[in-house]
mmCIF file of C-alpha atoms in Angstrom:
data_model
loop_
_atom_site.group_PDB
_atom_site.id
_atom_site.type_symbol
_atom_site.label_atom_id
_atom_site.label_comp_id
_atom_site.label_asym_id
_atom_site.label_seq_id
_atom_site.Cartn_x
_atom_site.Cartn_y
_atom_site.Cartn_z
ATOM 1 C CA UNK A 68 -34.407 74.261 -101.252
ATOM 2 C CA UNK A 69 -34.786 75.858 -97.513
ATOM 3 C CA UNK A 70 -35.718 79.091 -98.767
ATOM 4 C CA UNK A 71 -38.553 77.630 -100.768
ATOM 5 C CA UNK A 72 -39.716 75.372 -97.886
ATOM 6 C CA UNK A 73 -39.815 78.365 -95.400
ATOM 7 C CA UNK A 74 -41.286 80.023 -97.889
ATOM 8 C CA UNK A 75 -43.801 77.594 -98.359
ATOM 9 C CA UNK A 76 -44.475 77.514 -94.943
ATOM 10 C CA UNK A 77 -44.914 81.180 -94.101
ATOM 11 C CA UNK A 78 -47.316 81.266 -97.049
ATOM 12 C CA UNK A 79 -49.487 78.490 -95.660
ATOM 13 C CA UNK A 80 -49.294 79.997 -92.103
ATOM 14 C CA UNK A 81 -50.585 83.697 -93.386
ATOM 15 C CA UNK A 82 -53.243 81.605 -95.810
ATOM 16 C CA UNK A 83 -54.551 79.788 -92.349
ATOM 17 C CA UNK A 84 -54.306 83.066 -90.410
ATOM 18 C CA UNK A 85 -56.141 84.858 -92.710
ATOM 19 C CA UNK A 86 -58.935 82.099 -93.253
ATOM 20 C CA UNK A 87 -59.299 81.979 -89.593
ATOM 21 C CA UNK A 88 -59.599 85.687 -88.701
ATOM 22 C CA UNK A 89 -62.303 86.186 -92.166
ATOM 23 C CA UNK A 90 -64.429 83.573 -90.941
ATOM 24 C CA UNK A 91 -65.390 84.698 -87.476
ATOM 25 C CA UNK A 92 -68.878 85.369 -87.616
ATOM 26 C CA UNK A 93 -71.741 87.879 -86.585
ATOM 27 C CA UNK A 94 -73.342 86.338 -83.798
ATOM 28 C CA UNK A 95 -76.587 87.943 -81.516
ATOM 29 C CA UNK A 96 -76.448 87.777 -77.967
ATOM 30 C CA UNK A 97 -78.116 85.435 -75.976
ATOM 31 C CA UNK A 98 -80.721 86.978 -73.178
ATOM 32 C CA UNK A 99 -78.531 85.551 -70.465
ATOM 33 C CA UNK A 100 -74.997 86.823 -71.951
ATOM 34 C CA UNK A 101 -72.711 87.958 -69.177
ATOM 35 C CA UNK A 102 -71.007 90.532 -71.845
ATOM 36 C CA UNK A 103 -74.332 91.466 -73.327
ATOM 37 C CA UNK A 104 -75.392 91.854 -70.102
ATOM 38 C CA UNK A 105 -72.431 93.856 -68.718
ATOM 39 C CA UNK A 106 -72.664 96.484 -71.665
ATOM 40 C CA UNK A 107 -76.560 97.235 -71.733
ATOM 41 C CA UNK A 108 -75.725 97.561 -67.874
ATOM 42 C CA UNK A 109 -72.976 100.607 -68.732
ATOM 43 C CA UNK A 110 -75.154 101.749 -71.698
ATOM 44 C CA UNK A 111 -78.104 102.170 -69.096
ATOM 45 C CA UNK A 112 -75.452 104.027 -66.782
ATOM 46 C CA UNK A 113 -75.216 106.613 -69.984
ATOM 47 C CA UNK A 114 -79.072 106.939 -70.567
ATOM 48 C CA UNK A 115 -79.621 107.599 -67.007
ATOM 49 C CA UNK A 116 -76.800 110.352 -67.140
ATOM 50 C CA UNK A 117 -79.578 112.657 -68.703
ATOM 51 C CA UNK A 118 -81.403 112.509 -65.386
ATOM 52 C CA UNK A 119 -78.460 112.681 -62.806
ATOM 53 C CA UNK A 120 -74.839 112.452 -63.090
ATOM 54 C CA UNK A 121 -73.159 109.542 -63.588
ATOM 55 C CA UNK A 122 -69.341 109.164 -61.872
ATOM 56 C CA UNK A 123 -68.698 105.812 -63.261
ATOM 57 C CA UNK A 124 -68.959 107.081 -66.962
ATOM 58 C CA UNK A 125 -65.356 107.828 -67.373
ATOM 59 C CA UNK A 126 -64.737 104.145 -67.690
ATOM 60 C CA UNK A 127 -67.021 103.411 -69.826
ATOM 61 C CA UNK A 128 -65.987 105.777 -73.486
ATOM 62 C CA UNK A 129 -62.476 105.177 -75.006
ATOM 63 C CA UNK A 130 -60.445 107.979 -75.329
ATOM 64 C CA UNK A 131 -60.651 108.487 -78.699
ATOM 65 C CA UNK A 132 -64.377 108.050 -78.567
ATOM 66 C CA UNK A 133 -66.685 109.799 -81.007
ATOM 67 C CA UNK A 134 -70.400 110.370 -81.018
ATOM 68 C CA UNK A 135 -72.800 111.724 -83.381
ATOM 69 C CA UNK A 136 -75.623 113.940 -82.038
ATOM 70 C CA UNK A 137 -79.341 114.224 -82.674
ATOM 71 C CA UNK A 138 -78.690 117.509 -84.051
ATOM 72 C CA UNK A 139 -75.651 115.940 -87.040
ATOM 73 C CA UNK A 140 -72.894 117.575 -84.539
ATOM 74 C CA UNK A 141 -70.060 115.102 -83.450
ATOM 75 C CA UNK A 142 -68.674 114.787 -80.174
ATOM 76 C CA UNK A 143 -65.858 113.455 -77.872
ATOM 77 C CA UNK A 144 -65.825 111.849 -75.042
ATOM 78 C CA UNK A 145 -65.478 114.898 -72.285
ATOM 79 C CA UNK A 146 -69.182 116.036 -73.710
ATOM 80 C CA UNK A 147 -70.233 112.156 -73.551
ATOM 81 C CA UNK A 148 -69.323 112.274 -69.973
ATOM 82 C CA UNK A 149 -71.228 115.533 -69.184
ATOM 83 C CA UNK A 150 -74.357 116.078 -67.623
ATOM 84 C CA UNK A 151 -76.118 119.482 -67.453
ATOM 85 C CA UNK A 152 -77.228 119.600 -63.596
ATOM 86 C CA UNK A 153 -79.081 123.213 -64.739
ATOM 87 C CA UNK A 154 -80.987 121.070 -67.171
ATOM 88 C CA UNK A 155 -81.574 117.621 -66.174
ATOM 89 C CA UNK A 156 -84.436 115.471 -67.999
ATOM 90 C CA UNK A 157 -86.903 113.080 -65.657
ATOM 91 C CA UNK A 158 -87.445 109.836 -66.045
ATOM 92 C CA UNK A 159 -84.678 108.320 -67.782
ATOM 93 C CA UNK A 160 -85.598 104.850 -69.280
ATOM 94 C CA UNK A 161 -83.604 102.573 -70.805
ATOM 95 C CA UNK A 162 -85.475 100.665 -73.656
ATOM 96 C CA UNK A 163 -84.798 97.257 -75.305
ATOM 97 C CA UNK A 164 -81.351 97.016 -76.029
ATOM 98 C CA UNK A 165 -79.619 94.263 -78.784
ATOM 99 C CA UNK A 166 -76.232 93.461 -78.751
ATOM 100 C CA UNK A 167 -74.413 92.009 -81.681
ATOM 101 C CA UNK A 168 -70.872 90.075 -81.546
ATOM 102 C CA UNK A 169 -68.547 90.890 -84.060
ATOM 103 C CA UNK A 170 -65.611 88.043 -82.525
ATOM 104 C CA UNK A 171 -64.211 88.646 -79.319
ATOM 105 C CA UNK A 172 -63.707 92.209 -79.213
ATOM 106 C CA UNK A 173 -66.061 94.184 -81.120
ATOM 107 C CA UNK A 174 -69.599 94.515 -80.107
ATOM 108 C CA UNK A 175 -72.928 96.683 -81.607
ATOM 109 C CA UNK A 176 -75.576 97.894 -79.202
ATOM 110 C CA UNK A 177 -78.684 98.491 -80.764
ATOM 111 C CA UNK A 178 -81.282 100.334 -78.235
ATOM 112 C CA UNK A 179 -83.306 102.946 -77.480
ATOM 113 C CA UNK A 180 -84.615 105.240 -74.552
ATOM 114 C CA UNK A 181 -86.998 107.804 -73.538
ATOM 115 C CA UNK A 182 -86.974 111.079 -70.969
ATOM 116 C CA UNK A 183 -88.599 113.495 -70.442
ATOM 117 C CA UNK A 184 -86.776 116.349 -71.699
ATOM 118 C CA UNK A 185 -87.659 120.301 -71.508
ATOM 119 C CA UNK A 186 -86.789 122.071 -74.470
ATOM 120 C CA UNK A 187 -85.183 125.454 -75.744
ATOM 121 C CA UNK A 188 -88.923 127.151 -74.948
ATOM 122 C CA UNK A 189 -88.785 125.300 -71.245
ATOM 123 C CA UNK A 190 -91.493 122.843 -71.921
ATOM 124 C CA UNK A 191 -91.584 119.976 -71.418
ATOM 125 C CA UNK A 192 -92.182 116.519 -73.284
ATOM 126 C CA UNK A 193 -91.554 112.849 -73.765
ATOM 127 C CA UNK A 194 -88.444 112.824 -76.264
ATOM 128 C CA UNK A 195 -87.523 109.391 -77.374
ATOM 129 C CA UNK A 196 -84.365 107.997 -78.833
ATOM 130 C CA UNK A 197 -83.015 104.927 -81.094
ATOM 131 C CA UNK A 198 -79.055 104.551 -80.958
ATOM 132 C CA UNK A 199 -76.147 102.507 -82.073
ATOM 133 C CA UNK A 200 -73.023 101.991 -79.679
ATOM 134 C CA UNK A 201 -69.973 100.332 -81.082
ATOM 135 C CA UNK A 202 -68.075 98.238 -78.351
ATOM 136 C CA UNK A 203 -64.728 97.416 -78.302
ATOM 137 C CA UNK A 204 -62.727 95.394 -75.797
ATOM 138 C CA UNK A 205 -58.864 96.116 -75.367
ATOM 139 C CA UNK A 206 -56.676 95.417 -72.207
ATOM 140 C CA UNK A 207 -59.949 93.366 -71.241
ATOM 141 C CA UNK A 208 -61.677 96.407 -70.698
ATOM 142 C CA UNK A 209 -64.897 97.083 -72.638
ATOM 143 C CA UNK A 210 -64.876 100.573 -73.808
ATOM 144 C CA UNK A 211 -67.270 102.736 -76.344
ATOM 145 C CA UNK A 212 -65.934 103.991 -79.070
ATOM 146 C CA UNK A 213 -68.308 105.073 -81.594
ATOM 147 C CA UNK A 214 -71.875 106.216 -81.115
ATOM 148 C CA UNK A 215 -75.174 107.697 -82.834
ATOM 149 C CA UNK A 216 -78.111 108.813 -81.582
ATOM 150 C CA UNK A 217 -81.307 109.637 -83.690
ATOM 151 C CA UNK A 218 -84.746 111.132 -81.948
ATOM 152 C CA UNK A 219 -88.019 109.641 -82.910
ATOM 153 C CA UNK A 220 -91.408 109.639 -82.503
ATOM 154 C CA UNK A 221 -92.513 108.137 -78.945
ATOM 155 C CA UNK A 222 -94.586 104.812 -80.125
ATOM 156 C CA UNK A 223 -98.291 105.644 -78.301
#
């Protein structure tokens, strides 16, 4: 009779458990979000890394971080960190960025920027981006762990 009470039990527990953690919802940030705020802060940090080096980027991708480059390559976190002084773009500008709750630790950045950039013939123009950064908070420290960047045409 014990076994089928504890058993009981358990069951109910892992039913509630399960209810609880499938019915956390998507939720957009609001403009004044102190996390929102906080990660289009160390997404701008990344944007601007195009234009000058950026120390404090270390902190900001996961380890096991991995991006996925305008060209279709992917890449880790010691290339996200990198900055090519030889090559550096000019104004860096962070766009409008989204962000997107997913419960307490998972977050979507939806943003975009524009440089200028010079290219492969050394000239120079205005190259836009759109990009997705997925956000995920463990040890209560808000790290990067996914990301995609696309190029597109600079609105007029």
């Amino acid at each position: 009779m014990h076994r089928k009470i504890n058993f009981v039990l358990m069951f109910c527990a892992a039913v509630l458990t399960t209810i609880s953690v499938s019915a956390q919802k998507a939720y957009w940030a609001a403009p004044d979000d102190s996390v929102a705020l906080k990660l289009i802060a160390m997404d701008k940090m990344w944007s601007e890394s195009n234009c000058s080096p950026q120390p404090g980027l270390k902190e900001v991708f996961a380890e096991e971080f991995q991006g996925t480059a305008t060209n279709g390559t992917r890449y880790g976190k010691e290339y996200a960190m990198t900055s090519d002084v030889t090559n550096l773009d000019r104004q860096c500008k962070l766009g409008d960025v989204k962000i997107q709750f997913f419960g307490d630790n998972v977050a979507i950045a939806y943003g975009n920027e524009s440089s200028i950039h010079k290219g492969a013939d050394g000239k120079e123009y205005k190259r836009c981006l759109v990009w997705t950064d997925t956000w995920m908070k463990r040890d209560g420290k808000w790290q990067i762990i996914a990301a995609q960047d696309n190029v597109v045409e600079c609105p007029k």
